[in-house]
C-alpha atoms as one frame of an Amber mdcrd trajectory, in Angstrom:
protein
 154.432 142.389  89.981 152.930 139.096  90.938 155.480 136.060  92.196 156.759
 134.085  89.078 155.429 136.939  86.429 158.733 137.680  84.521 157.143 140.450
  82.084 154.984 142.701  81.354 153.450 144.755  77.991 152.935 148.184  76.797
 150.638 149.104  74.424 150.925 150.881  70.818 148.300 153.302  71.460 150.523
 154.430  74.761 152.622 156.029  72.062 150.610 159.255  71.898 151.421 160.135
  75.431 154.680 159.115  75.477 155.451 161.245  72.289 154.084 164.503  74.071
 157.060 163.778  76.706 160.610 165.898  76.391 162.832 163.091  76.204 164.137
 163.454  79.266 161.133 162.936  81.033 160.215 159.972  78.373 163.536 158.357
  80.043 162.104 159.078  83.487 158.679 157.678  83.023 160.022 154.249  81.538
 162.391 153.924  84.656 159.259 154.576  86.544 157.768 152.170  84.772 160.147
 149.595  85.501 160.666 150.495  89.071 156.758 149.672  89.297 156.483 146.667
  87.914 159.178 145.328  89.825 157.501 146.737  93.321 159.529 149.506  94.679
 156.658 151.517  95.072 158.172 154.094  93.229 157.322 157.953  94.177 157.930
 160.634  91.218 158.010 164.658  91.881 157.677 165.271  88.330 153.829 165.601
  87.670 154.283 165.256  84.036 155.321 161.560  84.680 152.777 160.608  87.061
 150.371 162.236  84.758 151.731 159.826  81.808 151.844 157.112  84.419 148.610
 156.928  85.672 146.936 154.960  82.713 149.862 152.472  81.937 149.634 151.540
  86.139 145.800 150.984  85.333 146.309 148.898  82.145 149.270 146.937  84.193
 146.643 146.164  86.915 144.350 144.614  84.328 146.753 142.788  82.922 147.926
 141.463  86.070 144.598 140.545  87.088 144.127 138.849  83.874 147.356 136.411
  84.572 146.483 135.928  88.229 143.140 134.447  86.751 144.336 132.337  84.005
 147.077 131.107  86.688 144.159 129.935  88.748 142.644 128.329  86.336 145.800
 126.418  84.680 146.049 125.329  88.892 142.700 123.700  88.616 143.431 122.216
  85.461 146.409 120.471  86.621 144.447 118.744  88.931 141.531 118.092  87.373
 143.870 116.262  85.145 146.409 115.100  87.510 143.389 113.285  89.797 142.061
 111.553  86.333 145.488 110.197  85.922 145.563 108.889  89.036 141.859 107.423
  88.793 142.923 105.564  85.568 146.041 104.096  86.792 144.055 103.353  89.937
 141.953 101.079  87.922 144.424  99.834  85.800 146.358  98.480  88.672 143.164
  97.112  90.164 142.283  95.023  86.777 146.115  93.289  87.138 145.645  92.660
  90.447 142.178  91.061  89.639 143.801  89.312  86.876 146.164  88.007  88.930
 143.845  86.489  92.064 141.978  85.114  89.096 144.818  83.111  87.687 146.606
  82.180  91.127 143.541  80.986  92.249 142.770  77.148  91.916 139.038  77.348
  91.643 138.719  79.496  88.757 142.034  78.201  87.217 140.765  75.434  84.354
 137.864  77.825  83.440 140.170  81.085  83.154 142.509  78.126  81.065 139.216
  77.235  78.924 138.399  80.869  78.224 141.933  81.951  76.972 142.302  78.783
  74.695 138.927  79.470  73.115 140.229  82.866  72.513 143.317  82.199  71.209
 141.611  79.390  68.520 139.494  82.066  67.334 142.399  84.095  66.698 144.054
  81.302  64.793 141.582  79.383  63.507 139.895  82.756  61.018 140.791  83.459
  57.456 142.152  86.116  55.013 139.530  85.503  52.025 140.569  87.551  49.798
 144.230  85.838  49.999 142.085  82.949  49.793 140.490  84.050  46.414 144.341
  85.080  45.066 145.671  81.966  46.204 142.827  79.779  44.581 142.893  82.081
  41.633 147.083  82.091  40.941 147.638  78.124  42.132 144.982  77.339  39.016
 144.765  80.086  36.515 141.024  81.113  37.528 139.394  84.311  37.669 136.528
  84.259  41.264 135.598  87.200  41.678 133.886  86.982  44.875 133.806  84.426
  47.909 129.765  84.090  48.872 128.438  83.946  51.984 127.630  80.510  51.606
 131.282  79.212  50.908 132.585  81.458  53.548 130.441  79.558  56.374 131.470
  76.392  54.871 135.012  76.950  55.688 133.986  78.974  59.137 132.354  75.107
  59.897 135.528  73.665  58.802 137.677  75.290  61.277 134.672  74.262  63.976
 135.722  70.697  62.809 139.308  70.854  63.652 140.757  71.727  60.406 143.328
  74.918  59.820 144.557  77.329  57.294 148.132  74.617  56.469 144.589  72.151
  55.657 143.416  74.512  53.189 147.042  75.609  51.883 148.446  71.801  51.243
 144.738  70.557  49.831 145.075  73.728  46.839 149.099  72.924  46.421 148.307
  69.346  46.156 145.256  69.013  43.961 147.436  72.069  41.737 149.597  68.253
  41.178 147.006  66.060  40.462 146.933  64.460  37.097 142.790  64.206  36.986
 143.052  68.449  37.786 145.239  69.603  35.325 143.229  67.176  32.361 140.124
  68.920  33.074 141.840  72.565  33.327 141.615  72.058  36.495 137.467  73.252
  36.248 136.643  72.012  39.306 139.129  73.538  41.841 136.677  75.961  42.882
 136.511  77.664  46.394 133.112  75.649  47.315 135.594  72.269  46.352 138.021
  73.239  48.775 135.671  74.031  51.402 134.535  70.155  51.767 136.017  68.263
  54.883 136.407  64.978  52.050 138.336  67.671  49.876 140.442  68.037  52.370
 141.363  64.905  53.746 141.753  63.414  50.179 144.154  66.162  49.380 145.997
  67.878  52.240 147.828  64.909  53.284 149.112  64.065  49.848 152.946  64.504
  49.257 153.308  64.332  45.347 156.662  66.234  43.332 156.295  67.838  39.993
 159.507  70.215  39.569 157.448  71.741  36.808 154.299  72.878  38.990 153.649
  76.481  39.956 153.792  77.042  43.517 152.555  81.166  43.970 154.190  82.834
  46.831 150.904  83.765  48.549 149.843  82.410  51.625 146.424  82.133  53.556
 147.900  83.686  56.578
């Protein structure tokens, strides 16, 4: 039997010859067996068992063959897969390293600084609008179904202008307080309202208390 190859298998339709055996010589063929497969070239005087033996040894060399191939190709395999890994790492390491010249490096330093702050402000600087509609629509008891294309570059150009999300958030919470609001049922608290830069510096830097105003728990973040 081939290094490493712990078993081996015998086949139902072996049964037939098997049961034609005295079961003495049944005992004597299986030891046979074994003695095979484990390579001590076993030598029988009994021509009933080498009779019975001869197509088990063929089927055992077929199987063995079998292994021996799919063992080969496991072998190639593993280092198909093995030389990928190493390929990807290879070029993993080479990006940090890359990364890392770039950002030691004085040259390139102020436009590698440029680059991740405009990144990050596009992160932060974006918006949730359908938390925007719920918002609107809780802080003033309306029902927008949609936010248009329109209003949605409106407030994309206010974010180009400087203003944020706590803009937005303390303009709605503020004008929710103002007298002139809730006397007109608050009808013109509308998302296009709150997406004008005057909106928003007349009401975002408001303070005003009202212990009786609704605050809702949602947020634009």
């Amino acid at each position: 039997m081939a290094e490493n190859k712990k078993g081996f298998v015998l086949y139902a339709d072996q049964k037939s010859i098997i049961d034609m055996l005295q079961n003495e010589v049944a005992g004597e063929l299986f030891k046979h067996i074994f003695a095979y497969v484990n390579d001590e070239e076993p030598i029988s005087d009994n021509p009933l068992v080498n009779l019975a033996f001869e197509p088990i040894k063929l089927q055992l060399k077929r199987d063995l063959k079998k292994w021996e191939d799919i063992k080969v190709k496991r072998s190639e395999a593993g280092k198909i897969s093995a030389e990928k890994r190493k390929q990807q790492n290879q070029q993993v390491l080479t990006s940090v390293e890359s990364v890392e010249q770039t950002l030691t490096n004085p040259t390139v330093k102020d436009n590698v600084n440029v680059k991740v702050n405009v990144i990050n402000n596009n992160n932060v600087e974006s918006i949730d609008f359908d938390q925007l509609l719920s918002f609107i629509n809780s802080t003033f008891g309306r029902n927008f179904k949609v936010v248009n294309d329109k209003v949605k570059n409106k407030y994309k150009s206010l974010f180009k202008q400087g203003y944020g999300k706590e803009h937005i958030k303390d303009a709605i919470l503020n004008a929710s307080k103002n007298d002139y609001h809730k006397q007109t049922n608050y009808q013109y608290c509308t998302l296009e309202f709150f997406s004008r830069p005057e909106t928003i510096d007349k009401y975002s830097s408001i303070t005003q208390k009202n212990d009786n105003v609704y605050i809702p728990q949602q947020d634009l973040n």
